[in-house]
mmCIF file of C-alpha atoms and ligand atoms in Angstrom:
data_model
loop_
_atom_site.group_PDB
_atom_site.id
_atom_site.type_symbol
_atom_site.label_atom_id
_atom_site.label_comp_id
_atom_site.label_asym_id
_atom_site.label_seq_id
_atom_site.Cartn_x
_atom_site.Cartn_y
_atom_site.Cartn_z
ATOM 1 C CA GLU A 120 -2.652 -16.866 -53.455
ATOM 2 C CA LYS A 121 -0.935 -20.092 -52.372
ATOM 3 C CA GLY A 122 0.359 -18.756 -49.030
ATOM 4 C CA ASP A 123 2.550 -21.248 -47.156
ATOM 5 C CA PHE A 124 1.672 -24.005 -49.644
ATOM 6 C CA ASP A 125 3.928 -25.124 -52.534
ATOM 7 C CA HIS A 126 0.751 -25.972 -54.559
ATOM 8 C CA PHE A 127 -2.803 -24.818 -54.810
ATOM 9 C CA MET A 128 -3.766 -28.544 -54.577
ATOM 10 C CA LEU A 129 -2.317 -28.974 -51.198
ATOM 11 C CA LYS A 130 -3.450 -25.559 -49.956
ATOM 12 C CA GLU A 131 -7.105 -26.747 -51.212
ATOM 13 C CA ILE A 132 -6.785 -30.076 -49.578
ATOM 14 C CA TYR A 133 -5.868 -28.227 -46.236
ATOM 15 C CA GLU A 134 -8.834 -25.915 -46.828
ATOM 16 C CA GLN A 135 -11.336 -28.704 -46.492
ATOM 17 C CA PRO A 136 -12.314 -28.319 -42.748
ATOM 18 C CA ALA A 137 -12.883 -24.455 -43.564
ATOM 19 C CA ALA A 138 -14.718 -25.530 -46.461
ATOM 20 C CA ILE A 139 -17.065 -27.907 -44.810
ATOM 21 C CA GLN A 140 -17.904 -25.289 -42.181
ATOM 22 C CA ASN A 141 -18.805 -22.801 -44.906
ATOM 23 C CA CYS A 142 -20.942 -25.456 -46.564
ATOM 24 C CA LEU A 143 -22.703 -26.242 -43.262
ATOM 25 C CA ARG A 144 -23.318 -22.570 -42.351
ATOM 26 C CA GLY A 145 -26.961 -21.608 -42.158
ATOM 27 C CA ARG A 146 -27.938 -25.079 -43.032
ATOM 28 C CA LEU A 147 -27.069 -27.144 -40.176
ATOM 29 C CA ASN A 148 -28.389 -25.902 -36.782
ATOM 30 C CA VAL A 149 -26.139 -27.531 -34.306
ATOM 31 C CA GLU A 150 -28.038 -26.701 -31.408
ATOM 32 C CA ASP A 151 -31.497 -27.964 -32.443
ATOM 33 C CA LEU A 152 -29.814 -30.710 -34.577
ATOM 34 C CA ASN A 153 -31.832 -29.927 -37.612
ATOM 35 C CA LEU A 154 -31.137 -28.808 -41.255
ATOM 36 C CA ASP A 155 -32.672 -25.887 -43.326
ATOM 37 C CA LEU A 156 -32.015 -26.435 -46.889
ATOM 38 C CA ARG A 157 -34.054 -23.560 -48.404
ATOM 39 C CA ALA A 158 -33.864 -24.894 -51.917
ATOM 40 C CA VAL A 159 -34.994 -28.216 -50.991
ATOM 41 C CA ARG A 160 -37.707 -26.954 -48.522
ATOM 42 C CA GLU A 161 -39.237 -24.884 -51.396
ATOM 43 C CA ASN A 162 -39.416 -27.797 -53.656
ATOM 44 C CA LEU A 163 -40.241 -30.610 -51.149
ATOM 45 C CA ASP A 164 -43.305 -31.903 -52.942
ATOM 46 C CA THR A 165 -41.430 -32.164 -56.182
ATOM 47 C CA PHE A 166 -38.729 -34.343 -54.404
ATOM 48 C CA LYS A 167 -41.134 -36.268 -52.459
ATOM 49 C CA ASN A 168 -43.140 -37.166 -55.637
ATOM 50 C CA ALA A 169 -40.242 -37.804 -57.754
ATOM 51 C CA SER A 170 -40.442 -41.248 -59.388
ATOM 52 C CA ARG A 171 -36.679 -41.401 -59.363
ATOM 53 C CA ILE A 172 -33.577 -39.122 -59.251
ATOM 54 C CA ILE A 173 -31.161 -38.901 -62.086
ATOM 55 C CA ILE A 174 -27.747 -37.592 -61.452
ATOM 56 C CA VAL A 175 -25.776 -36.192 -64.290
ATOM 57 C CA SER A 176 -22.139 -35.079 -64.069
ATOM 58 C CA CYS A 177 -18.528 -35.648 -65.153
ATOM 59 C CA GLY A 178 -15.301 -36.865 -63.732
ATOM 60 C CA THR A 179 -14.959 -36.257 -59.982
ATOM 61 C CA SER A 180 -18.517 -34.676 -59.771
ATOM 62 C CA TRP A 181 -19.721 -37.939 -61.251
ATOM 63 C CA HIS A 182 -18.124 -39.706 -58.344
ATOM 64 C CA ALA A 183 -20.057 -37.507 -55.900
ATOM 65 C CA GLY A 184 -23.203 -38.530 -57.808
ATOM 66 C CA LEU A 185 -22.221 -42.296 -57.305
ATOM 67 C CA VAL A 186 -21.731 -41.961 -53.515
ATOM 68 C CA ALA A 187 -25.070 -40.009 -53.441
ATOM 69 C CA GLU A 188 -26.774 -42.983 -55.180
ATOM 70 C CA TYR A 189 -25.791 -45.154 -52.195
ATOM 71 C CA TRP A 190 -26.769 -42.562 -49.822
ATOM 72 C CA ILE A 191 -30.223 -41.341 -51.151
ATOM 73 C CA GLU A 192 -31.379 -44.963 -51.861
ATOM 74 C CA ALA A 193 -30.174 -46.256 -48.335
ATOM 75 C CA MET A 194 -31.557 -43.247 -46.360
ATOM 76 C CA ALA A 195 -34.607 -41.994 -48.340
ATOM 77 C CA GLY A 196 -35.684 -44.913 -50.373
ATOM 78 C CA ILE A 197 -35.949 -42.960 -53.727
ATOM 79 C CA PRO A 198 -34.587 -44.737 -56.866
ATOM 80 C CA VAL A 199 -31.507 -43.096 -58.256
ATOM 81 C CA GLU A 200 -29.423 -43.327 -61.419
ATOM 82 C CA VAL A 201 -26.197 -41.817 -62.019
ATOM 83 C CA GLU A 202 -25.141 -41.052 -65.559
ATOM 84 C CA TYR A 203 -22.020 -39.530 -67.173
ATOM 85 C CA ALA A 204 -23.615 -36.326 -68.598
ATOM 86 C CA SER A 205 -21.722 -37.008 -72.057
ATOM 87 C CA GLU A 206 -23.472 -40.409 -72.335
ATOM 88 C CA PHE A 207 -26.878 -39.307 -71.168
ATOM 89 C CA ARG A 208 -27.059 -36.466 -73.547
ATOM 90 C CA TYR A 209 -26.664 -38.505 -76.720
ATOM 91 C CA ARG A 210 -28.282 -41.842 -75.822
ATOM 92 C CA GLN A 211 -31.948 -40.987 -76.104
ATOM 93 C CA PRO A 212 -32.684 -41.531 -72.400
ATOM 94 C CA VAL A 213 -36.245 -41.843 -71.177
ATOM 95 C CA ILE A 214 -36.915 -38.995 -69.151
ATOM 96 C CA LYS A 215 -40.424 -38.194 -67.401
ATOM 97 C CA PRO A 216 -41.857 -34.895 -66.080
ATOM 98 C CA THR A 217 -41.788 -36.564 -62.637
ATOM 99 C CA ASP A 218 -38.028 -37.145 -62.708
ATOM 100 C CA VAL A 219 -35.887 -35.034 -60.692
ATOM 101 C CA VAL A 220 -32.539 -34.507 -62.328
ATOM 102 C CA ILE A 221 -29.555 -33.340 -60.230
ATOM 103 C CA ALA A 222 -26.608 -31.597 -61.996
ATOM 104 C CA ILE A 223 -23.383 -31.679 -59.939
ATOM 105 C CA SER A 224 -20.584 -29.427 -61.129
ATOM 106 C CA GLN A 225 -17.541 -27.650 -59.575
ATOM 107 C CA SER A 226 -17.323 -25.138 -62.361
ATOM 108 C CA GLY A 227 -20.954 -24.990 -63.359
ATOM 109 C CA GLU A 228 -19.595 -24.570 -67.002
ATOM 110 C CA THR A 229 -19.040 -28.134 -67.962
ATOM 111 C CA ALA A 230 -20.520 -28.436 -71.491
ATOM 112 C CA ASP A 231 -21.729 -32.062 -71.336
ATOM 113 C CA THR A 232 -23.390 -31.439 -67.983
ATOM 114 C CA LEU A 233 -25.116 -28.404 -69.129
ATOM 115 C CA ALA A 234 -26.410 -30.016 -72.284
ATOM 116 C CA ALA A 235 -27.525 -33.148 -70.260
ATOM 117 C CA MET A 236 -29.673 -30.719 -67.995
ATOM 118 C CA GLU A 237 -30.999 -28.697 -71.000
ATOM 119 C CA LEU A 238 -32.215 -32.069 -72.478
ATOM 120 C CA ALA A 239 -33.903 -33.159 -69.235
ATOM 121 C CA LYS A 240 -35.381 -29.783 -68.858
ATOM 122 C CA SER A 241 -36.960 -29.910 -72.236
ATOM 123 C CA LYS A 242 -38.609 -33.273 -71.331
ATOM 124 C CA GLY A 243 -40.133 -31.480 -68.212
ATOM 125 C CA ALA A 244 -37.904 -32.833 -65.541
ATOM 126 C CA PHE A 245 -37.308 -30.732 -62.484
ATOM 127 C CA ILE A 246 -33.555 -29.669 -62.551
ATOM 128 C CA PHE A 247 -31.524 -29.260 -59.284
ATOM 129 C CA SER A 248 -27.907 -28.075 -59.358
ATOM 130 C CA ILE A 249 -25.039 -28.520 -57.073
ATOM 131 C CA CYS A 250 -22.465 -25.991 -58.056
ATOM 132 C CA ASN A 251 -19.274 -24.262 -56.432
ATOM 133 C CA VAL A 252 -19.201 -21.253 -58.783
ATOM 134 C CA VAL A 253 -21.994 -18.741 -57.912
ATOM 135 C CA GLY A 254 -23.711 -17.579 -61.085
ATOM 136 C CA SER A 255 -22.345 -20.094 -63.286
ATOM 137 C CA SER A 256 -24.202 -21.417 -66.205
ATOM 138 C CA ILE A 257 -25.287 -24.591 -64.718
ATOM 139 C CA SER A 258 -26.631 -22.830 -61.508
ATOM 140 C CA ARG A 259 -28.575 -20.458 -63.556
ATOM 141 C CA GLU A 260 -30.001 -23.095 -65.880
ATOM 142 C CA ALA A 261 -31.484 -25.248 -62.912
ATOM 143 C CA HIS A 262 -34.771 -24.625 -61.515
ATOM 144 C CA ALA A 263 -33.385 -24.699 -58.176
ATOM 145 C CA GLY A 264 -29.904 -25.664 -56.387
ATOM 146 C CA MET A 265 -27.550 -25.480 -53.639
ATOM 147 C CA TYR A 266 -23.913 -23.978 -53.624
ATOM 148 C CA THR A 267 -21.119 -25.897 -52.148
ATOM 149 C CA HIS A 268 -19.284 -22.877 -50.761
ATOM 150 C CA ALA A 269 -15.865 -24.403 -51.070
ATOM 151 C CA GLY A 270 -14.368 -21.194 -52.226
ATOM 152 C CA PRO A 271 -12.241 -20.889 -55.442
ATOM 153 C CA GLU A 272 -10.742 -24.059 -56.510
ATOM 154 C CA ILE A 273 -7.585 -23.523 -58.584
ATOM 155 C CA GLY A 274 -5.813 -26.903 -58.863
ATOM 156 C CA VAL A 275 -7.096 -28.749 -61.714
ATOM 157 C CA ALA A 276 -7.659 -31.818 -59.562
ATOM 158 C CA SER A 277 -10.950 -31.366 -57.527
ATOM 159 C CA THR A 278 -10.522 -31.737 -53.925
ATOM 160 C CA LYS A 279 -12.232 -29.447 -51.560
ATOM 161 C CA ALA A 280 -15.300 -29.040 -54.212
ATOM 162 C CA PHE A 281 -15.641 -32.811 -54.093
ATOM 163 C CA THR A 282 -15.800 -32.896 -50.368
ATOM 164 C CA THR A 283 -18.575 -30.141 -50.274
ATOM 165 C CA GLN A 284 -20.325 -31.847 -53.008
ATOM 166 C CA LEU A 285 -20.690 -34.770 -50.732
ATOM 167 C CA ILE A 286 -21.693 -32.635 -47.818
ATOM 168 C CA CYS A 287 -24.462 -31.185 -49.804
ATOM 169 C CA LEU A 288 -25.684 -34.562 -51.057
ATOM 170 C CA TYR A 289 -25.432 -35.980 -47.478
ATOM 171 C CA MET A 290 -27.664 -33.135 -46.196
ATOM 172 C CA LEU A 291 -30.006 -33.614 -49.202
ATOM 173 C CA SER A 292 -30.188 -37.416 -48.494
ATOM 174 C CA LEU A 293 -31.108 -36.669 -44.884
ATOM 175 C CA GLU A 294 -33.770 -34.230 -45.851
ATOM 176 C CA LEU A 295 -35.480 -36.478 -48.290
ATOM 177 C CA ALA A 296 -35.251 -39.390 -45.780
ATOM 178 C CA ARG A 297 -37.119 -37.159 -43.342
ATOM 179 C CA ALA A 298 -39.577 -36.053 -45.891
ATOM 180 C CA ASN A 299 -40.409 -39.487 -46.685
ATOM 181 C CA ASN A 300 -40.680 -40.734 -43.061
ATOM 182 C CA GLU A 301 -37.704 -43.141 -43.721
ATOM 183 C CA MET A 302 -35.506 -42.139 -40.822
ATOM 184 C CA GLU A 303 -36.201 -42.019 -37.097
ATOM 185 C CA ASP A 304 -35.410 -38.789 -35.000
ATOM 186 C CA PHE A 305 -32.731 -40.754 -33.229
ATOM 187 C CA THR A 306 -30.819 -41.843 -36.373
ATOM 188 C CA TYR A 307 -31.352 -38.234 -37.965
ATOM 189 C CA TRP A 308 -29.818 -36.586 -35.119
ATOM 190 C CA ASN A 309 -27.062 -39.087 -34.832
ATOM 191 C CA ASN A 310 -26.236 -38.473 -38.541
ATOM 192 C CA LEU A 311 -26.189 -34.553 -37.922
ATOM 193 C CA SER A 312 -24.079 -34.798 -34.911
ATOM 194 C CA GLU A 313 -21.485 -36.849 -36.708
ATOM 195 C CA LEU A 314 -21.783 -34.227 -39.671
ATOM 196 C CA ALA A 315 -21.274 -31.215 -37.258
ATOM 197 C CA VAL A 316 -17.727 -32.586 -36.171
ATOM 198 C CA LEU A 317 -16.590 -33.911 -39.420
ATOM 199 C CA ASP A 318 -14.295 -30.996 -39.910
ATOM 200 C CA LYS A 319 -12.396 -32.029 -36.927
ATOM 201 C CA ALA A 320 -12.101 -35.588 -38.247
ATOM 202 C CA ILE A 321 -10.581 -34.124 -41.494
ATOM 203 C CA GLU A 322 -8.364 -31.728 -39.417
ATOM 204 C CA GLN A 323 -7.156 -34.950 -37.567
ATOM 205 C CA VAL A 324 -6.602 -36.872 -40.881
ATOM 206 C CA LEU A 325 -4.522 -33.987 -42.346
ATOM 207 C CA SER A 326 -2.012 -34.597 -39.346
ATOM 208 C CA LEU A 327 -1.077 -37.835 -41.362
ATOM 209 C CA ASN A 328 0.435 -35.636 -44.107
ATOM 210 C CA ASP A 329 4.114 -36.707 -43.072
ATOM 211 C CA GLU A 330 3.277 -40.294 -43.028
ATOM 212 C CA VAL A 331 1.411 -40.300 -46.387
ATOM 213 C CA LYS A 332 4.381 -38.334 -47.777
ATOM 214 C CA GLU A 333 6.848 -41.084 -46.441
ATOM 215 C CA LEU A 334 4.782 -43.693 -48.035
ATOM 216 C CA ALA A 335 4.542 -41.867 -51.343
ATOM 217 C CA ARG A 336 8.403 -42.373 -51.682
ATOM 218 C CA ASP A 337 7.775 -46.115 -52.233
ATOM 219 C CA TYR A 338 5.446 -45.633 -55.277
ATOM 220 C CA THR A 339 7.249 -43.101 -57.425
ATOM 221 C CA GLU A 340 8.453 -45.962 -59.774
ATOM 222 C CA SER A 341 5.155 -47.736 -59.963
ATOM 223 C CA THR A 342 3.422 -47.664 -63.296
ATOM 224 C CA ASN A 343 0.058 -49.186 -62.278
ATOM 225 C CA PHE A 344 -2.043 -48.895 -59.228
ATOM 226 C CA MET A 345 -5.355 -50.493 -58.097
ATOM 227 C CA TYR A 346 -7.935 -48.979 -55.902
ATOM 228 C CA LEU A 347 -10.504 -51.158 -54.215
ATOM 229 C CA GLY A 348 -13.560 -50.522 -51.945
ATOM 230 C CA ARG A 349 -16.914 -51.822 -51.334
ATOM 231 C CA GLY A 350 -20.253 -50.149 -50.647
ATOM 232 C CA TYR A 351 -20.024 -46.323 -50.145
ATOM 233 C CA ASN A 352 -16.247 -46.606 -50.597
ATOM 234 C CA PHE A 353 -16.579 -48.067 -54.174
ATOM 235 C CA PRO A 354 -16.926 -44.591 -55.774
ATOM 236 C CA ILE A 355 -14.144 -43.320 -53.525
ATOM 237 C CA ALA A 356 -11.725 -46.035 -55.019
ATOM 238 C CA LEU A 357 -12.646 -44.406 -58.418
ATOM 239 C CA GLU A 358 -11.993 -41.131 -57.161
ATOM 240 C CA GLY A 359 -8.658 -42.116 -55.694
ATOM 241 C CA ALA A 360 -7.592 -43.651 -58.956
ATOM 242 C CA LEU A 361 -8.656 -40.675 -60.982
ATOM 243 C CA LYS A 362 -6.668 -38.279 -58.653
ATOM 244 C CA LEU A 363 -3.609 -40.444 -59.171
ATOM 245 C CA LYS A 364 -3.696 -40.675 -62.969
ATOM 246 C CA GLU A 365 -4.554 -37.290 -63.547
ATOM 247 C CA ILE A 366 -1.727 -35.728 -61.563
ATOM 248 C CA SER A 367 1.047 -38.303 -61.333
ATOM 249 C CA TYR A 368 0.433 -39.983 -64.787
ATOM 250 C CA ILE A 369 0.545 -43.365 -63.181
ATOM 251 C CA HIS A 370 -2.098 -45.853 -64.563
ATOM 252 C CA ALA A 371 -4.589 -46.568 -61.873
ATOM 253 C CA GLU A 372 -8.054 -48.262 -61.842
ATOM 254 C CA GLY A 373 -10.681 -48.158 -59.071
ATOM 255 C CA TYR A 374 -12.892 -51.381 -58.698
ATOM 256 C CA PRO A 375 -15.505 -52.574 -56.395
ATOM 257 C CA ALA A 376 -13.318 -55.046 -54.277
ATOM 258 C CA ALA A 377 -15.671 -58.099 -55.027
ATOM 259 C CA GLU A 378 -15.263 -57.578 -58.757
ATOM 260 C CA MET A 379 -11.595 -58.313 -58.611
ATOM 261 C CA LYS A 380 -12.159 -61.865 -59.073
ATOM 262 C CA HIS A 381 -14.093 -61.290 -62.203
ATOM 263 C CA GLY A 382 -10.923 -60.091 -64.108
ATOM 264 C CA PRO A 383 -8.623 -57.728 -62.599
ATOM 265 C CA ILE A 384 -7.109 -60.231 -60.072
ATOM 266 C CA ALA A 385 -5.246 -61.417 -63.083
ATOM 267 C CA LEU A 386 -3.099 -58.134 -63.034
ATOM 268 C CA ILE A 387 -1.904 -58.804 -59.319
ATOM 269 C CA ASP A 388 1.754 -59.426 -58.722
ATOM 270 C CA GLU A 389 4.393 -57.614 -56.806
ATOM 271 C CA ASN A 390 4.248 -54.657 -59.370
ATOM 272 C CA MET A 391 0.614 -53.792 -58.524
ATOM 273 C CA PRO A 392 0.174 -51.988 -55.432
ATOM 274 C CA CYS A 393 -3.377 -51.993 -54.106
ATOM 275 C CA MET A 394 -4.944 -49.484 -52.094
ATOM 276 C CA VAL A 395 -7.828 -50.997 -50.054
ATOM 277 C CA LEU A 396 -10.539 -48.977 -48.397
ATOM 278 C CA ALA A 397 -11.207 -51.096 -45.266
ATOM 279 C CA ASN A 398 -12.970 -48.256 -43.291
ATOM 280 C CA CYS A 399 -16.141 -50.066 -43.541
ATOM 281 C CA GLY A 400 -18.622 -51.757 -41.080
ATOM 282 C CA ALA A 401 -20.823 -54.515 -42.606
ATOM 283 C CA GLY A 402 -18.379 -55.618 -45.475
ATOM 284 C CA ARG A 403 -15.339 -55.655 -43.431
ATOM 285 C CA ASP A 404 -14.794 -59.346 -43.249
ATOM 286 C CA LYS A 405 -15.201 -59.417 -46.962
ATOM 287 C CA ILE A 406 -12.663 -56.700 -47.572
ATOM 288 C CA ILE A 407 -10.078 -58.591 -45.344
ATOM 289 C CA SER A 408 -10.619 -61.876 -47.574
ATOM 290 C CA ASN A 409 -10.074 -59.394 -50.670
ATOM 291 C CA MET A 410 -6.884 -58.219 -49.080
ATOM 292 C CA GLN A 411 -5.805 -61.797 -48.349
ATOM 293 C CA GLU A 412 -6.358 -62.746 -51.966
ATOM 294 C CA ILE A 413 -4.199 -59.917 -53.061
ATOM 295 C CA ARG A 414 -1.297 -60.893 -50.616
ATOM 296 C CA ALA A 415 -1.409 -64.498 -51.702
ATOM 297 C CA ARG A 416 -0.568 -63.263 -55.280
ATOM 298 C CA LYS A 417 2.430 -61.222 -53.953
ATOM 299 C CA GLY A 418 0.334 -58.034 -54.431
ATOM 300 C CA GLU A 419 1.175 -55.130 -51.932
ATOM 301 C CA VAL A 420 -1.749 -53.816 -49.770
ATOM 302 C CA ILE A 421 -1.954 -50.396 -48.504
ATOM 303 C CA ALA A 422 -5.084 -50.254 -46.344
ATOM 304 C CA ILE A 423 -7.151 -47.490 -44.860
ATOM 305 C CA ALA A 424 -9.050 -48.468 -41.695
ATOM 306 C CA PHE A 425 -10.645 -47.193 -38.787
ATOM 307 C CA GLU A 426 -8.467 -46.216 -35.594
ATOM 308 C CA GLY A 427 -8.340 -49.260 -33.376
ATOM 309 C CA ASP A 428 -8.785 -51.756 -36.013
ATOM 310 C CA THR A 429 -5.560 -53.363 -35.549
ATOM 311 C CA GLU A 430 -6.682 -56.824 -37.155
ATOM 312 C CA ILE A 431 -6.410 -54.976 -40.585
ATOM 313 C CA ALA A 432 -2.585 -54.674 -40.118
ATOM 314 C CA GLU A 433 -2.201 -58.595 -40.374
ATOM 315 C CA SER A 434 -3.314 -58.320 -43.980
ATOM 316 C CA ALA A 435 -1.598 -55.241 -45.231
ATOM 317 C CA SER A 436 1.844 -53.960 -45.761
ATOM 318 C CA HIS A 437 0.920 -50.586 -44.430
ATOM 319 C CA VAL A 438 -2.334 -49.194 -42.782
ATOM 320 C CA LEU A 439 -3.314 -45.584 -42.482
ATOM 321 C CA TYR A 440 -5.697 -45.178 -39.659
ATOM 322 C CA ILE A 441 -8.381 -42.640 -39.916
ATOM 323 C CA PRO A 442 -10.681 -41.318 -37.215
ATOM 324 C CA LYS A 443 -13.953 -43.223 -36.549
ATOM 325 C CA THR A 444 -17.003 -41.469 -38.078
ATOM 326 C CA ASN A 445 -20.131 -43.299 -39.347
ATOM 327 C CA GLU A 446 -19.580 -45.238 -42.601
ATOM 328 C CA MET A 447 -21.093 -42.742 -44.838
ATOM 329 C CA LEU A 448 -19.053 -39.841 -43.621
ATOM 330 C CA SER A 449 -15.918 -41.739 -43.408
ATOM 331 C CA THR A 450 -15.844 -41.812 -47.318
ATOM 332 C CA ILE A 451 -14.883 -38.121 -47.187
ATOM 333 C CA VAL A 452 -12.335 -38.858 -44.359
ATOM 334 C CA ALA A 453 -10.629 -41.437 -46.292
ATOM 335 C CA ASN A 454 -10.693 -39.689 -49.518
ATOM 336 C CA THR A 455 -8.501 -37.108 -47.922
ATOM 337 C CA ILE A 456 -5.800 -39.590 -47.455
ATOM 338 C CA LEU A 457 -6.129 -40.529 -51.400
ATOM 339 C CA GLN A 458 -5.712 -36.860 -52.278
ATOM 340 C CA LEU A 459 -2.602 -36.644 -50.058
ATOM 341 C CA LEU A 460 -1.070 -39.798 -51.687
ATOM 342 C CA ALA A 461 -1.758 -38.647 -54.982
ATOM 343 C CA TYR A 462 -0.472 -35.165 -54.321
ATOM 344 C CA HIS A 463 2.771 -36.423 -52.915
ATOM 345 C CA ILE A 464 3.396 -38.952 -55.727
ATOM 346 C CA SER A 465 3.078 -36.265 -58.183
ATOM 347 C CA VAL A 466 5.380 -33.908 -56.449
ATOM 348 C CA LEU A 467 7.884 -36.593 -56.066
ATOM 349 C CA LYS A 468 7.875 -37.345 -59.623
ATOM 350 C CA GLY A 469 8.162 -33.855 -60.455
ATOM 351 C CA CYS A 470 4.949 -33.439 -62.318
ATOM 352 C CA ASP A 471 3.009 -30.188 -62.565
ATOM 353 C CA VAL A 472 0.528 -30.782 -59.655
ATOM 354 C CA ASP A 473 -1.781 -27.980 -60.243
ATOM 355 C CA GLN A 474 -1.709 -27.997 -64.065
ATOM 356 C CA PRO A 475 -1.349 -31.545 -65.154
ATOM 357 C CA ARG A 476 -0.782 -31.994 -68.949
ATOM 358 C CA ASN A 477 -3.630 -32.114 -71.424
ATOM 359 C CA LEU A 478 -6.181 -30.879 -68.732
ATOM 360 C CA ALA A 479 -8.256 -28.010 -68.178
ATOM 361 C CA LYS A 480 -10.046 -26.806 -64.963
ATOM 362 C CA SER A 481 -13.196 -26.626 -66.527
ATOM 363 C CA VAL A 482 -14.259 -28.515 -69.764
ATOM 364 C CA THR A 483 -16.352 -26.247 -71.705
ATOM 365 C CA VAL A 484 -16.130 -28.074 -74.867
ATOM 366 C CA GLU A 485 -17.450 -31.630 -75.440
HETATM 367 O O1 M6R B 169 -16.598 -28.550 -63.095
HETATM 368 P P1 M6R B 169 -17.011 -29.997 -63.009
HETATM 369 O O2 M6R B 169 -17.258 -30.529 -61.683
HETATM 370 O O3 M6R B 169 -18.230 -30.051 -63.786
HETATM 371 O O4 M6R B 169 -15.845 -30.837 -63.604
HETATM 372 C C1 M6R B 169 -16.041 -32.074 -63.985
HETATM 373 C C2 M6R B 169 -14.709 -32.830 -64.270
HETATM 374 O O5 M6R B 169 -14.187 -32.172 -65.402
HETATM 375 C C3 M6R B 169 -13.749 -32.602 -63.031
HETATM 376 O O6 M6R B 169 -14.296 -33.203 -61.995
HETATM 377 C C4 M6R B 169 -12.452 -33.377 -63.528
HETATM 378 O O7 M6R B 169 -12.696 -34.818 -63.533
HETATM 379 C C5 M6R B 169 -11.413 -33.093 -62.356
HETATM 380 N N1 M6R B 169 -10.171 -32.655 -63.108
HETATM 381 C C6 M6R B 169 -11.098 -34.128 -61.432
HETATM 382 O O8 M6R B 169 -10.097 -33.964 -60.451
#
């Protein structure tokens, strides 16, 4: 039940620190700083010999796949492709027995994802699932897999399931990096020690709830929204936009920030608020110039930045500061803010947060 919360979505947003702990339990050994992912360990040769990894999924789970593409390629050096399951299953894809296919699904019942994995299986690929619902069709159809252990997710908008999908994919990326000798001990330990305290960072960011709620008041009349991010944050921009449109019915688009000048910048005016994910390292200067481009066209910029990065405030009308974590994990921290923003705008607009119109929790028909 909802307990002290008005909606399941808010409850599930707040459950994220606990969901992360549950996802890490028995997998991350904090004392020795190592991982034990049984399903990966038992199939390590298959993963190591994979010519490529293909990720198939839909909606928010597809966004998790996009983040994983960046992580796996950067850390483990294995080529990754991410496909909408609905496209993959019908487009006569080239699938080889040396391919590893990862199906990501909260419900484990999404028809297109199931069909995509069945197709890949029939071509001899190894199928690995990342599901939340234990015993679900997708988890049973896979050769091996991991559960996200987020607990039941009732709100139609996926929140804690997405977060734990990313935790599983981060752990998987690190394991594959180690297996391929692509990561030094020191980096591996650093990445794991950050993972061990990620729940605390999420706790901290949840304390911004009132600030986000206040901010949400300014956007209840908005009819459009742009979300921009670079690198690891590009898929988070897509996810933030999806969350806003599905529960508040505001048209929102997510874009890689640098793509703006290839078209979307034409949309920028005082009626196009832009959420910019500026919690980045290498691309930070570039994202600042993107923010300035928006401001020069009277666009309003809300930015997410790391604590202490006060320079960001010079190019934004509002900055939400998140605790510093490594860039990869900061995607999860920043996304929590986007969940809260979508939630509060939806509530203020009087929308049905947990059961938005026209949507079902699991899409079991194509
Ligand atoms: O259960 P699945 O993860 O397979 O579901 C995929 C999508 O239907 C789902 O993520 C959908 O996009 C959510 N409503 C997003 O919040």
